[in-house]
Coordinates of C-alpha atoms and ligand atoms in Angstrom, one line a residue:
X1 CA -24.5 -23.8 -19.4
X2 CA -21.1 -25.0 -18.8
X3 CA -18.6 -22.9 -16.6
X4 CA -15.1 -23.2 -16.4
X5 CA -13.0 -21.8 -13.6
X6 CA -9.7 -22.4 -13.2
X7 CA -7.8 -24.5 -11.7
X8 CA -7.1 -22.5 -8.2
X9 CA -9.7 -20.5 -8.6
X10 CA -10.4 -19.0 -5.0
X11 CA -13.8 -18.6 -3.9
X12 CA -15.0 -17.2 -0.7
X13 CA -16.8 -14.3 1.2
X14 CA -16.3 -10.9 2.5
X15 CA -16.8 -8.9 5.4
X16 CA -15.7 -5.5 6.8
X17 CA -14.4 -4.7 10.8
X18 CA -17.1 -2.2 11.5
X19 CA -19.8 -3.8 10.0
X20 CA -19.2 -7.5 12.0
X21 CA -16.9 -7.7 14.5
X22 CA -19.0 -5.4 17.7
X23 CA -16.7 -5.3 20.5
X24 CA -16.4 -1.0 19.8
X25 CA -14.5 -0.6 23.2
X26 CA -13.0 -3.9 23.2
X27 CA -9.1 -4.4 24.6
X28 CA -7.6 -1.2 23.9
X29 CA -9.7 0.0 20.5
X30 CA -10.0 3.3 19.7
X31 CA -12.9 5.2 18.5
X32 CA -13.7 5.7 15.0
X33 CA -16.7 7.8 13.2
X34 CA -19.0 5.0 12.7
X35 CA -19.4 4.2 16.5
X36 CA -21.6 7.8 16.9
X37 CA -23.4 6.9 14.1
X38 CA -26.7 5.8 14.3
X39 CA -28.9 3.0 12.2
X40 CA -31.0 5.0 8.9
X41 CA -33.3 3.0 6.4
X42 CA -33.2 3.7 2.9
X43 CA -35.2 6.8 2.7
X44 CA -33.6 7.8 6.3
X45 CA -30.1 8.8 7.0
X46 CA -28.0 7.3 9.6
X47 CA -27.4 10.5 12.2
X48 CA -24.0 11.6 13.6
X49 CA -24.8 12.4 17.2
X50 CA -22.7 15.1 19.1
X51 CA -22.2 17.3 22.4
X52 CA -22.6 21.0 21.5
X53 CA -20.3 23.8 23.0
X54 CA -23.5 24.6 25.2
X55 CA -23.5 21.2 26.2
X56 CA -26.9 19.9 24.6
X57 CA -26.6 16.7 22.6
X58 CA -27.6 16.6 18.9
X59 CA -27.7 14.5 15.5
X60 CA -26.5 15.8 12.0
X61 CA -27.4 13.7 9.3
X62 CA -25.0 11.7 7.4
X63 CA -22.6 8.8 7.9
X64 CA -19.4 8.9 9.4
X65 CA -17.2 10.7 7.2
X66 CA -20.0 12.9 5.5
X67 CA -21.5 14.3 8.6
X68 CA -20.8 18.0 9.5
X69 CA -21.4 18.5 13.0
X70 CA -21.9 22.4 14.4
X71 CA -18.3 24.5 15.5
X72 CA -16.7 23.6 18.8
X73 CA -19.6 20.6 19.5
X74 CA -17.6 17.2 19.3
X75 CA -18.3 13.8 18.6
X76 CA -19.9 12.2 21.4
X77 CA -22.2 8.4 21.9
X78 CA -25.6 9.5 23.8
X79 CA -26.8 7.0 26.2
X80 CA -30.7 7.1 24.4
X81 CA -29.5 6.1 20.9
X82 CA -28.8 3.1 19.2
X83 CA -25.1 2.3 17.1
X84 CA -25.6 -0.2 15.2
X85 CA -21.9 -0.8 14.8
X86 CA -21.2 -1.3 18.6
X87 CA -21.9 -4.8 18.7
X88 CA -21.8 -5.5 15.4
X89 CA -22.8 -9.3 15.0
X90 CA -20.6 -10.2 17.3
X91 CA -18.1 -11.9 15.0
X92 CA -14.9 -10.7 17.6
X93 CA -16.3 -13.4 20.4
X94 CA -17.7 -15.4 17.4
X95 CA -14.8 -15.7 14.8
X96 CA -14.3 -19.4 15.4
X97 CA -17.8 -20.3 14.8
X98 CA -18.0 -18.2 11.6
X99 CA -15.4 -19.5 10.2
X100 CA -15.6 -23.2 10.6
X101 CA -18.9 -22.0 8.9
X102 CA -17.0 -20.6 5.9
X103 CA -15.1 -24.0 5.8
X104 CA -18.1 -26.0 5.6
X105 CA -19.0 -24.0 2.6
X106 CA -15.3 -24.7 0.9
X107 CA -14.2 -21.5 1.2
X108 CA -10.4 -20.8 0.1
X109 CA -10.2 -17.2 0.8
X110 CA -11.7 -15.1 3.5
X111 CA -11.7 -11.5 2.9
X112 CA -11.7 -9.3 6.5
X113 CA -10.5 -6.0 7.1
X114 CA -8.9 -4.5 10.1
X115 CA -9.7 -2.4 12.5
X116 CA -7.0 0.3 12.3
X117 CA -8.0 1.5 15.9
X118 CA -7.8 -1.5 17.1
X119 CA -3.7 -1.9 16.1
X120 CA -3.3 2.1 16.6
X121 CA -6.5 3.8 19.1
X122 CA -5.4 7.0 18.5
X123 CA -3.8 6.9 15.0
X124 CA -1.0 8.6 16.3
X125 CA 0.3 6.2 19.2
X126 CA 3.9 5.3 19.2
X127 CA 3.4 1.7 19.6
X128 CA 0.7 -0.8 18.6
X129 CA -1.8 -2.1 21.0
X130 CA -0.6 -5.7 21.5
X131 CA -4.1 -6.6 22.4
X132 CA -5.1 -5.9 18.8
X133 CA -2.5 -7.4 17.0
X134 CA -3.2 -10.6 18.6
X135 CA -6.7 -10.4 18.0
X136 CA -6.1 -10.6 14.1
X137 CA -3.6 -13.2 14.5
X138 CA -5.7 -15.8 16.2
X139 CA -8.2 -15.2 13.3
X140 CA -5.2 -15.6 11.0
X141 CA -4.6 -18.8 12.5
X142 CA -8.1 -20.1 12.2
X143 CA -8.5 -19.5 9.1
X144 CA -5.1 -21.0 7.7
X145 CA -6.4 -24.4 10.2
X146 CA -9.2 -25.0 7.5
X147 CA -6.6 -23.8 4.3
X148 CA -8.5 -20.4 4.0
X149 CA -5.9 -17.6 2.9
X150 CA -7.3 -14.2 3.9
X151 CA -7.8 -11.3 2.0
X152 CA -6.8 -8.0 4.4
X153 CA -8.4 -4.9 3.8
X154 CA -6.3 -2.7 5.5
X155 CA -8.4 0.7 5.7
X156 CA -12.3 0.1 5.4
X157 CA -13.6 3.7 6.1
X158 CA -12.6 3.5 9.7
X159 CA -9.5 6.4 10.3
X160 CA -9.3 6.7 13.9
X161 CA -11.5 9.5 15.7
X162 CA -8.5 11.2 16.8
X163 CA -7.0 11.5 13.2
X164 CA -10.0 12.8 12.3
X165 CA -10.9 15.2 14.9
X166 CA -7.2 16.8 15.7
X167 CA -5.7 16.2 12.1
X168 CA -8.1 16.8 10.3
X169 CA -8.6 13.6 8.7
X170 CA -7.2 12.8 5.4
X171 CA -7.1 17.0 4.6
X172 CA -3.9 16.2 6.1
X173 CA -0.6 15.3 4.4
X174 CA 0.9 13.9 7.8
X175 CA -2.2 11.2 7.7
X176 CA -0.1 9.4 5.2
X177 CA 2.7 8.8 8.0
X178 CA 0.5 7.6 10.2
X179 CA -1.1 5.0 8.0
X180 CA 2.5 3.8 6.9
X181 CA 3.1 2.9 10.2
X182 CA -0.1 1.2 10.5
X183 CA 0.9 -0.9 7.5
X184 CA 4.4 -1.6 7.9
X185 CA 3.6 -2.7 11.8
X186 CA 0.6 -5.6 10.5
X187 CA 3.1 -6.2 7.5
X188 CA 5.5 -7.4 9.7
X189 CA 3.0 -8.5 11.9
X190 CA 1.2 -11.3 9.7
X191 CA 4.1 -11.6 7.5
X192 CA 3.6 -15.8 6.6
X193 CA 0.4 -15.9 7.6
X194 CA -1.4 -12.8 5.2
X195 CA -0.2 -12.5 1.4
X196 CA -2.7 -11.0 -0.5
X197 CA -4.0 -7.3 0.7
X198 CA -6.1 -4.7 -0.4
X199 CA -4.9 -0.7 0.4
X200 CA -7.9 0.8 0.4
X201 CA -11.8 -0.2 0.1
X202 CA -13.6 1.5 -2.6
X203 CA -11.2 4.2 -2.7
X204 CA -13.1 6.1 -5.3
X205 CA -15.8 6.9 -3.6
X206 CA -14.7 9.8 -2.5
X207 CA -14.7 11.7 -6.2
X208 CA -17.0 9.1 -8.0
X209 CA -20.2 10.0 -5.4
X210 CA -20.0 13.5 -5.2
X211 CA -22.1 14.6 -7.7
X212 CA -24.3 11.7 -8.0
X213 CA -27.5 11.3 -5.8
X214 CA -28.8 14.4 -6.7
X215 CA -26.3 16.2 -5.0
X216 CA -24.4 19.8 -6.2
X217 CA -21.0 19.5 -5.1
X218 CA -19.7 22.7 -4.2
X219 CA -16.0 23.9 -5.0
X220 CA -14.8 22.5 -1.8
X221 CA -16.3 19.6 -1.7
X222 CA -14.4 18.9 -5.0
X223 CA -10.9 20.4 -3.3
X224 CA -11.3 18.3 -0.6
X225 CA -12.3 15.4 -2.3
X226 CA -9.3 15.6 -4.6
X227 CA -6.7 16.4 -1.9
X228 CA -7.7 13.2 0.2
X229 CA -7.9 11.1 -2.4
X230 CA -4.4 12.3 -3.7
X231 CA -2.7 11.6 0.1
X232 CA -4.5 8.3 -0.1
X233 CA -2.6 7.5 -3.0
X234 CA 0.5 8.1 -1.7
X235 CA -0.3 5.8 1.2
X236 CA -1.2 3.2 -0.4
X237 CA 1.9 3.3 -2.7
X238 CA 4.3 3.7 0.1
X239 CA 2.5 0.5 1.7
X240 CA 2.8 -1.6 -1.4
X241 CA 6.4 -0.6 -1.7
X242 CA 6.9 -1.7 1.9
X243 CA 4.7 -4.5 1.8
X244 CA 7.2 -5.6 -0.9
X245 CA 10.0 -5.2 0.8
X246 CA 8.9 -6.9 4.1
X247 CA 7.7 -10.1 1.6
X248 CA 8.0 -10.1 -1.7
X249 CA 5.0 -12.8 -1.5
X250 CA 2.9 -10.3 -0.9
X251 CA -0.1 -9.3 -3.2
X252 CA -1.6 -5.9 -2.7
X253 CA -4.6 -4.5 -4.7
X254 CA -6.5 -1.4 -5.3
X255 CA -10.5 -2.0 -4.1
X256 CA -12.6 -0.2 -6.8
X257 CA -16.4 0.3 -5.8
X258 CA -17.2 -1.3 -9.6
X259 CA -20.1 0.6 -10.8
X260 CA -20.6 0.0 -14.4
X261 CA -22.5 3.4 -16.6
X262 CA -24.0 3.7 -19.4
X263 CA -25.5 6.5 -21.7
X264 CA -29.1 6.2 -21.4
X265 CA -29.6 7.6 -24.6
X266 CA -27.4 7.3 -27.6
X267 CA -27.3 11.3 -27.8
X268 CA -23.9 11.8 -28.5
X269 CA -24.3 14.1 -25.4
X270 CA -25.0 11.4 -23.5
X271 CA -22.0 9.0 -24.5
X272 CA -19.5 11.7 -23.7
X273 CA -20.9 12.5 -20.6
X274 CA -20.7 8.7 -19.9
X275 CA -17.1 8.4 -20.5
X276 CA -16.3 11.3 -18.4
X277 CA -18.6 9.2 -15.6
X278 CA -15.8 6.8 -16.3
X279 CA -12.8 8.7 -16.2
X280 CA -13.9 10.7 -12.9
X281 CA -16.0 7.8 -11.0
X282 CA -14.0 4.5 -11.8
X283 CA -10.7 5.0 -14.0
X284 CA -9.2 8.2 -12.2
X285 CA -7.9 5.7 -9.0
X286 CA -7.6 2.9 -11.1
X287 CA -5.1 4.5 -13.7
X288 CA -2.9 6.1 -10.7
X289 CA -2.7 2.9 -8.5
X290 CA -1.9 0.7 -11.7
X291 CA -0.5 2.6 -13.7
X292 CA 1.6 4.8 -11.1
X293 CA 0.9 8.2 -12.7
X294 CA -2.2 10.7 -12.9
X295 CA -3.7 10.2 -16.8
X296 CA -4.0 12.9 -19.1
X297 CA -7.7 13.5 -18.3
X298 CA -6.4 14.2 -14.5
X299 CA -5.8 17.7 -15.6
X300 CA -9.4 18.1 -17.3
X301 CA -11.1 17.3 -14.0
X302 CA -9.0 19.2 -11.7
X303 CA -10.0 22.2 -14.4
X304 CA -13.1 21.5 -14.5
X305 CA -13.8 21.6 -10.9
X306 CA -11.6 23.9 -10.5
X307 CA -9.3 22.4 -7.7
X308 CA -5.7 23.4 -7.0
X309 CA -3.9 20.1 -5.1
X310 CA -0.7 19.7 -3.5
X311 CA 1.1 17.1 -5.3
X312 CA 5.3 17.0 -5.1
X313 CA 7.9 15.4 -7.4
X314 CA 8.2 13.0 -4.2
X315 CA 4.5 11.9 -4.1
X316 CA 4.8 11.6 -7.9
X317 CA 7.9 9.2 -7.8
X318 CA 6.2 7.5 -4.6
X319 CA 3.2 6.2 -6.9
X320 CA 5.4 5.1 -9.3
X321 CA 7.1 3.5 -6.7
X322 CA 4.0 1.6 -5.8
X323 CA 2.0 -0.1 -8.1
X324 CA -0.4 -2.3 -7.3
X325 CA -0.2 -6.6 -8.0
X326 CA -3.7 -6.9 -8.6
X327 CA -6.8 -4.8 -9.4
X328 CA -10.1 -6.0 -6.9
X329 CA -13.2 -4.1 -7.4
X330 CA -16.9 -4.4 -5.4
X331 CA -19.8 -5.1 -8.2
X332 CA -23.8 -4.5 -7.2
X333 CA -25.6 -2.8 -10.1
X334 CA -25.0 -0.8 -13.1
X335 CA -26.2 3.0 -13.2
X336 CA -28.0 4.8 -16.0
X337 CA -25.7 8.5 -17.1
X338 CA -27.6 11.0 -19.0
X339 CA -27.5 14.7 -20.0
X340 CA -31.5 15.1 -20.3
X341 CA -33.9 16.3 -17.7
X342 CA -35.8 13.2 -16.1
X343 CA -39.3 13.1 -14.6
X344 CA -38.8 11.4 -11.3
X345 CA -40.6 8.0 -12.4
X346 CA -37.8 7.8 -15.2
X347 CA -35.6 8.4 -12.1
X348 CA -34.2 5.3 -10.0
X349 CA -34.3 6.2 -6.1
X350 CA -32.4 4.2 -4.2
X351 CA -29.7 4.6 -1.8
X352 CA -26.3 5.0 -3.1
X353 CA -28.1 4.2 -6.8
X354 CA -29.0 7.2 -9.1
X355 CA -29.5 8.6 -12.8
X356 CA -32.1 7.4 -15.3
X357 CA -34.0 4.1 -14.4
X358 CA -33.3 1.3 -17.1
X359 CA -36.2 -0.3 -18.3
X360 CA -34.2 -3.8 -19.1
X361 CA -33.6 -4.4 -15.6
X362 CA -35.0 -5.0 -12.2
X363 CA -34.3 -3.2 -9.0
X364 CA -33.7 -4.7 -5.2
X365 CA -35.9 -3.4 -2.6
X366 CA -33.2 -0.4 -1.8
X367 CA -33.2 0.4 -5.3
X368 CA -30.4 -1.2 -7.1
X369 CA -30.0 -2.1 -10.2
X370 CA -29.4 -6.2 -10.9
X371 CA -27.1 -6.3 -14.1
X372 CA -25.1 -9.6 -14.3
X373 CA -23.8 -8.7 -17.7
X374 CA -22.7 -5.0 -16.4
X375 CA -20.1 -7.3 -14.6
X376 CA -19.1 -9.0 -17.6
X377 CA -18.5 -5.3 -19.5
X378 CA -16.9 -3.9 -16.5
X379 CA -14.5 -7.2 -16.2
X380 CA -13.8 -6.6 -20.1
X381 CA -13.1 -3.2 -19.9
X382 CA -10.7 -3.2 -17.1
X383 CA -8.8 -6.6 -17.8
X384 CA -8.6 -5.0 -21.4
X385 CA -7.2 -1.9 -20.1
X386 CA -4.6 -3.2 -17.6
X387 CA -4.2 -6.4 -17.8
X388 CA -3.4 -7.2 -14.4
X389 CA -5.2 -9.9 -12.3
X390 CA -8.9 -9.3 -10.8
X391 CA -10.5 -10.3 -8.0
X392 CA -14.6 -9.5 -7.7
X393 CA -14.1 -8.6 -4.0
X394 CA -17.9 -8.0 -3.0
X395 CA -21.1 -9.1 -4.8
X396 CA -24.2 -10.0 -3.3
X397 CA -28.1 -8.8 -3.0
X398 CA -28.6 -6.7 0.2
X399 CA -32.7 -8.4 0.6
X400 CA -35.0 -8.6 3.9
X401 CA -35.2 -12.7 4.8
X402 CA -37.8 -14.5 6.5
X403 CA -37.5 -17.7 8.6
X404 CA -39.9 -20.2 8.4
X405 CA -41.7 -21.6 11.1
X406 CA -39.2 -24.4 11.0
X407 CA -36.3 -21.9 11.2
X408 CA -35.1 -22.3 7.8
X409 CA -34.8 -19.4 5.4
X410 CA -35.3 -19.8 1.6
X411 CA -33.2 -17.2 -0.2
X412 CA -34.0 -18.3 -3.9
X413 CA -33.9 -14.4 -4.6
X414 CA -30.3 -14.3 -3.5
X415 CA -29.4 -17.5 -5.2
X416 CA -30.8 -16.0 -7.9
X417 CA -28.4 -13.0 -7.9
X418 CA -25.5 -15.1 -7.1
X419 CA -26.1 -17.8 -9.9
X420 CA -26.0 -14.7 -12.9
X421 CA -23.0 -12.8 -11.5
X422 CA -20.9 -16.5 -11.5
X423 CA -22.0 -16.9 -14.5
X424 CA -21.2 -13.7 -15.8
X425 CA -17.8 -14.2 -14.3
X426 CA -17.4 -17.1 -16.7
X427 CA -18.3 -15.5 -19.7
X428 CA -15.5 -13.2 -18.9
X429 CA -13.5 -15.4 -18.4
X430 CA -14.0 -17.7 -21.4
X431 CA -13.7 -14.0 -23.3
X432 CA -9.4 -14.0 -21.7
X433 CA -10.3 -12.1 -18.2
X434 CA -7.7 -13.2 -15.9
X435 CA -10.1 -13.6 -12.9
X436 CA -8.8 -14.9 -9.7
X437 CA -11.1 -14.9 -7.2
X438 CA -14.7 -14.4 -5.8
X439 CA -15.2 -13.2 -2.6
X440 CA -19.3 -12.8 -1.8
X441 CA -20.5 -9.3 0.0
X442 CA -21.2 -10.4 3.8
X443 CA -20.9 -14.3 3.8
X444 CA -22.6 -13.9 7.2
X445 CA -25.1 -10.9 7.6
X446 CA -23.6 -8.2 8.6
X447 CA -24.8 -4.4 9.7
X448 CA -25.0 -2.6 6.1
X449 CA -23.0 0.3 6.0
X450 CA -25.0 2.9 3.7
X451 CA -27.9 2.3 5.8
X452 CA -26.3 0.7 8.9
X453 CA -30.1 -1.3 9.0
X454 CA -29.7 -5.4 9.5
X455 CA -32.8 -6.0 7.6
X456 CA -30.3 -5.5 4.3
X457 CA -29.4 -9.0 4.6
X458 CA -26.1 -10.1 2.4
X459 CA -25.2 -13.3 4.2
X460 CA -25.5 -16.8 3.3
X461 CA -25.7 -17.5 6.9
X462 CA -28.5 -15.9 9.2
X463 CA -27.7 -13.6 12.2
X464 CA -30.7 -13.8 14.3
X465 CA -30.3 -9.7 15.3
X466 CA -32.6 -7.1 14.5
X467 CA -32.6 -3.3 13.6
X468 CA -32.3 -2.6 17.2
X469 CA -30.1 -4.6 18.2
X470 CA -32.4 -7.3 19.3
X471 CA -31.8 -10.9 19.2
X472 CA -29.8 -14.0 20.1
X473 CA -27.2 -14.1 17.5
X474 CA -27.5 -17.0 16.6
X475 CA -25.7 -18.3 13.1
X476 CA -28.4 -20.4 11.3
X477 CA -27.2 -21.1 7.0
X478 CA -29.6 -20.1 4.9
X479 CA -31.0 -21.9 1.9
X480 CA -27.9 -20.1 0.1
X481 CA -25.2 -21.9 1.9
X482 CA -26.1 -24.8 1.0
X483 CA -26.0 -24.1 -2.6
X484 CA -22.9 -22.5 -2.3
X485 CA -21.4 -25.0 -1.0
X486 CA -21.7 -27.0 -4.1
X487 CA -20.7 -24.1 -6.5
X488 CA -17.3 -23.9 -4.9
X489 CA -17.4 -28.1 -4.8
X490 CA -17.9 -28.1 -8.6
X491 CA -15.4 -25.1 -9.1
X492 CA -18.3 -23.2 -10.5
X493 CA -19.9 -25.9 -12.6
X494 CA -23.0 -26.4 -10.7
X495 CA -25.0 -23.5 -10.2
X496 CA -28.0 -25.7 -9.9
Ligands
P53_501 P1 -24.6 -1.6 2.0 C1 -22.1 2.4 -2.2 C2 -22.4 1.7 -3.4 C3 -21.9 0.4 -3.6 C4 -21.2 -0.2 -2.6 O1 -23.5 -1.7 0.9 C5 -20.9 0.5 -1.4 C6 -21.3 1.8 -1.2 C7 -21.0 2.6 0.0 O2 -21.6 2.1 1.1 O3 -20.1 0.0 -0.4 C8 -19.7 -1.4 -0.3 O4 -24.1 -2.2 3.3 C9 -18.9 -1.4 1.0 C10 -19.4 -2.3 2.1 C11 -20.9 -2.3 2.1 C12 -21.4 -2.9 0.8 O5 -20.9 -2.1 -0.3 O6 -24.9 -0.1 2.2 O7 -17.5 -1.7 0.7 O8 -18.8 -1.9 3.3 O9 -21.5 -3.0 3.1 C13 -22.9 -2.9 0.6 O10 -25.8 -2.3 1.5

């Protein structure tokens, strides 16, 4: 097979704040959900752990923003547990290392996040912490040393504790003024050295995953969900109307978590039910932060889950204010929507994976689908429907690795996954996609965030830590670096 990519075609790899950097208490950084979490597996949820009014510590299941924790107990890190996101793998002592690593690869882009609490601790501060800001900029340097442009995630499900706790969290309107500050202070922070930024990561996930996994949704769920998401807009259209002003360089996306459905039968019960997976999970944020305006179907959801939200004529003219440059998305599987009762064999259980199992494809160890051509269809549909640039933003097989005695690690299986989805990309592409850019889940491994386990492995470079937190370190490329290396060396020709 020939691919052709062109010309400037940016390839690279991705990471998140919380999942890499460590350092939790770090120069001035504020707390965030994720550092009382503990690790889960796949058939294990990560645990919230808390101080109760009596003063006995406890756990509620769930992840950061999902876990409910018992009236007037509060958030607190117990001294005999184990958070996998405190030291991270170490990439905020490491970042040099890593990313001469990323050079020797070829990489042209570098997609990070920051840490919100590390720029603002509390959310609310008046001023910055300086400490932060510089952090970020010495990584901004070393990356432009080697000709890597970043990619900034600004919010990657890490709102400050204190938002959170004496806001409210995104229930609250006044979250959005708190975040524009955020923005327009690393804006005008990295102005010349950042250009291309994403608002928020996977934004849909609030709406698309409440009613999968088995779950009922109740009512409030729904409201909430809704409400957040709706101030969340509004954020990220006031940032990409400021980040505008302060350069108009600047190139802000959405970040869609790209799951591509289908009906699993061709009962026409089925297909419509599909579409309205769509509409709800995937094209609901997309249309509003393209677009700049709620689609028609907006009102058949709200109905239908019977939310009332509190949207102004302001907000409304805000988001048409703030369109985005670019549309970036996450891709890992393809799930199965149907309207039929399923025995649980026909049944796919993974984490963050659900619906009907599809015979056609194979499943990773957590349970998710491998669907190369889902990414073609879902790079088709969306270029087709806004016709806006793409970026593929994460991609990658979360799989355990094993060194050989010789310290090597052969990662064919991830080579594997790698090799299809570039090549999917290029059929795309050959098809008219306007594709811009590739940017690899976890170039380095990194602690997974569903599971918050480092046995879910994404990186093509080995991080010699374990589920407990065991472990030198240590950077080691894996069989998959090396073959990377010459993908971005042909421009995507050589997927030997
Ligand atoms: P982990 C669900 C489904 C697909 C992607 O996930 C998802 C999620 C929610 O976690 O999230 C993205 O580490 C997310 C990354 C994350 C990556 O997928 O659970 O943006 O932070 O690490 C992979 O295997």
């Amino acid at each position: 097979m020939s691919n052709k990519f062109p010309k400037n075609f940016l390839w690279g790899g991705a990471i998140a704040a919380t999942q890499a950097e460590g350092a939790y208490k770090e120069d001035g950084r504020g707390l965030i959900k994720l550092d009382v979490t503990t690790g889960g597996t796949k058939d294990t949820p990560r645990m919230t752990t808390y101080i109760d009014k009596d003063g006995n510590s406890g756990e509620a299941p769930g992840r950061g923003h999902h876990a409910v924790i018992p009236e007037g107990a509060h958030y607190a890190v117990l001294e005999d547990h184990y958070y996998p996101n405190h030291d991270g793998v170490d990439f905020y002592h490491r970042y040099k290392e890593d990313i001469k690593l990323f050079a020797e690869m070829g990489y042209s882009i570098f997609r990070l996040s920051i840490s919100w609490s590390r720029i603002f601790p509390n959310g609310d501060d008046k001023e910055p912490n300086q400490k932060g800001l510089d952090f970020y900029r010495q990584v901004f340097e070393e990356c432009h040393k080697y000709g890597i442009e970043p990619l900034v995630s600004i919010w990657h499900f890490d709102t400050p504790l204190n938002l959170e706790v004496n806001y409210g969290g995104w229930n609250n309107r006044q979250l959005i003024d708190f975040y524009e500050r955020y923005a327009r202070t690393i804006f005008t922070a990295y102005k010349g050295l950042v250009k291309y930024w994403l608002t928020f990561n996977e934004i849909n996930n609030t709406v698309m995953m409440l009613d999968m996994f088995g779950r009922k949704a109740t009512k409030e769920m729904y409201q909430q969900g809704y409400q957040q998401l709706h101030y969340q807009f509004v954020a990220s259209a006031r940032a990409i109307k400021i980040g505008h002003e302060i350069d108009p360089e600047n190139k802000i996306g959405c970040m869609i978590c790209g799951i591509t459905f289908y009906p699993a039968t061709c009962d026409p019960n089925d297909i419509l039910a599909n579409e309205h997976k769509w509409q709800q999970g995937i094209y609901y944020c997309g249309d509003v932060q393209v677009k700049g305006q709620y689609p028609t179907y907006a009102k058949r959801l709200w109905k239908l889950h019977d939310v009332e939200l509190d949207i102004t004529n302001k907000d409304l003219e805000e988001l048409r204010e703030g369109c985005v440059d670019m549309y970036t998305f996450s891709y890992y599987m393809s799930n199965n929507v149907t309207t039929h009762h399923l025995d649980s064999k026909d049944m796919v259980d993974g984490n963050y994976s659900t619906g009907a199992r599809n015979e056609y494809l194979t499943y990773s160890e957590w349970g998710w689908a491998e669907d190369p051509l889902g990414l073609t269809y879902y790079l088709e549909k969306i270029y087709d429907r806004y016709g806006i640039p793409l970026m593929v933003v994460e991609n990658g097989l979360g799989a355990v690795d094993t060194v050989s005695e010789d310290g090597s690690i052969h990662d064919d299986y991830r080579i594997n996954y790698h090799r299809n989805h570039i090549d999917a990309m290029a059929k795309a592409i050959a098809n008219g996609v306007d594709l811009i850019a590739y940017t690899t889940w976890g170039c380095i491994d990194i602690v997974s965030s569903g599971t918050g386990e480092m046995r879910k492995r994404y990186g093509f470079i080995y991080v010699d830590k374990d589920d407990k937190g065991k472990g030198t370190f240590n950077r080691t490329p894996k069989d998959s670096f090396y073959w990377y290396k010459k993908v971005i060396a042909s421009n995507g020709e050589d997927l030997g």
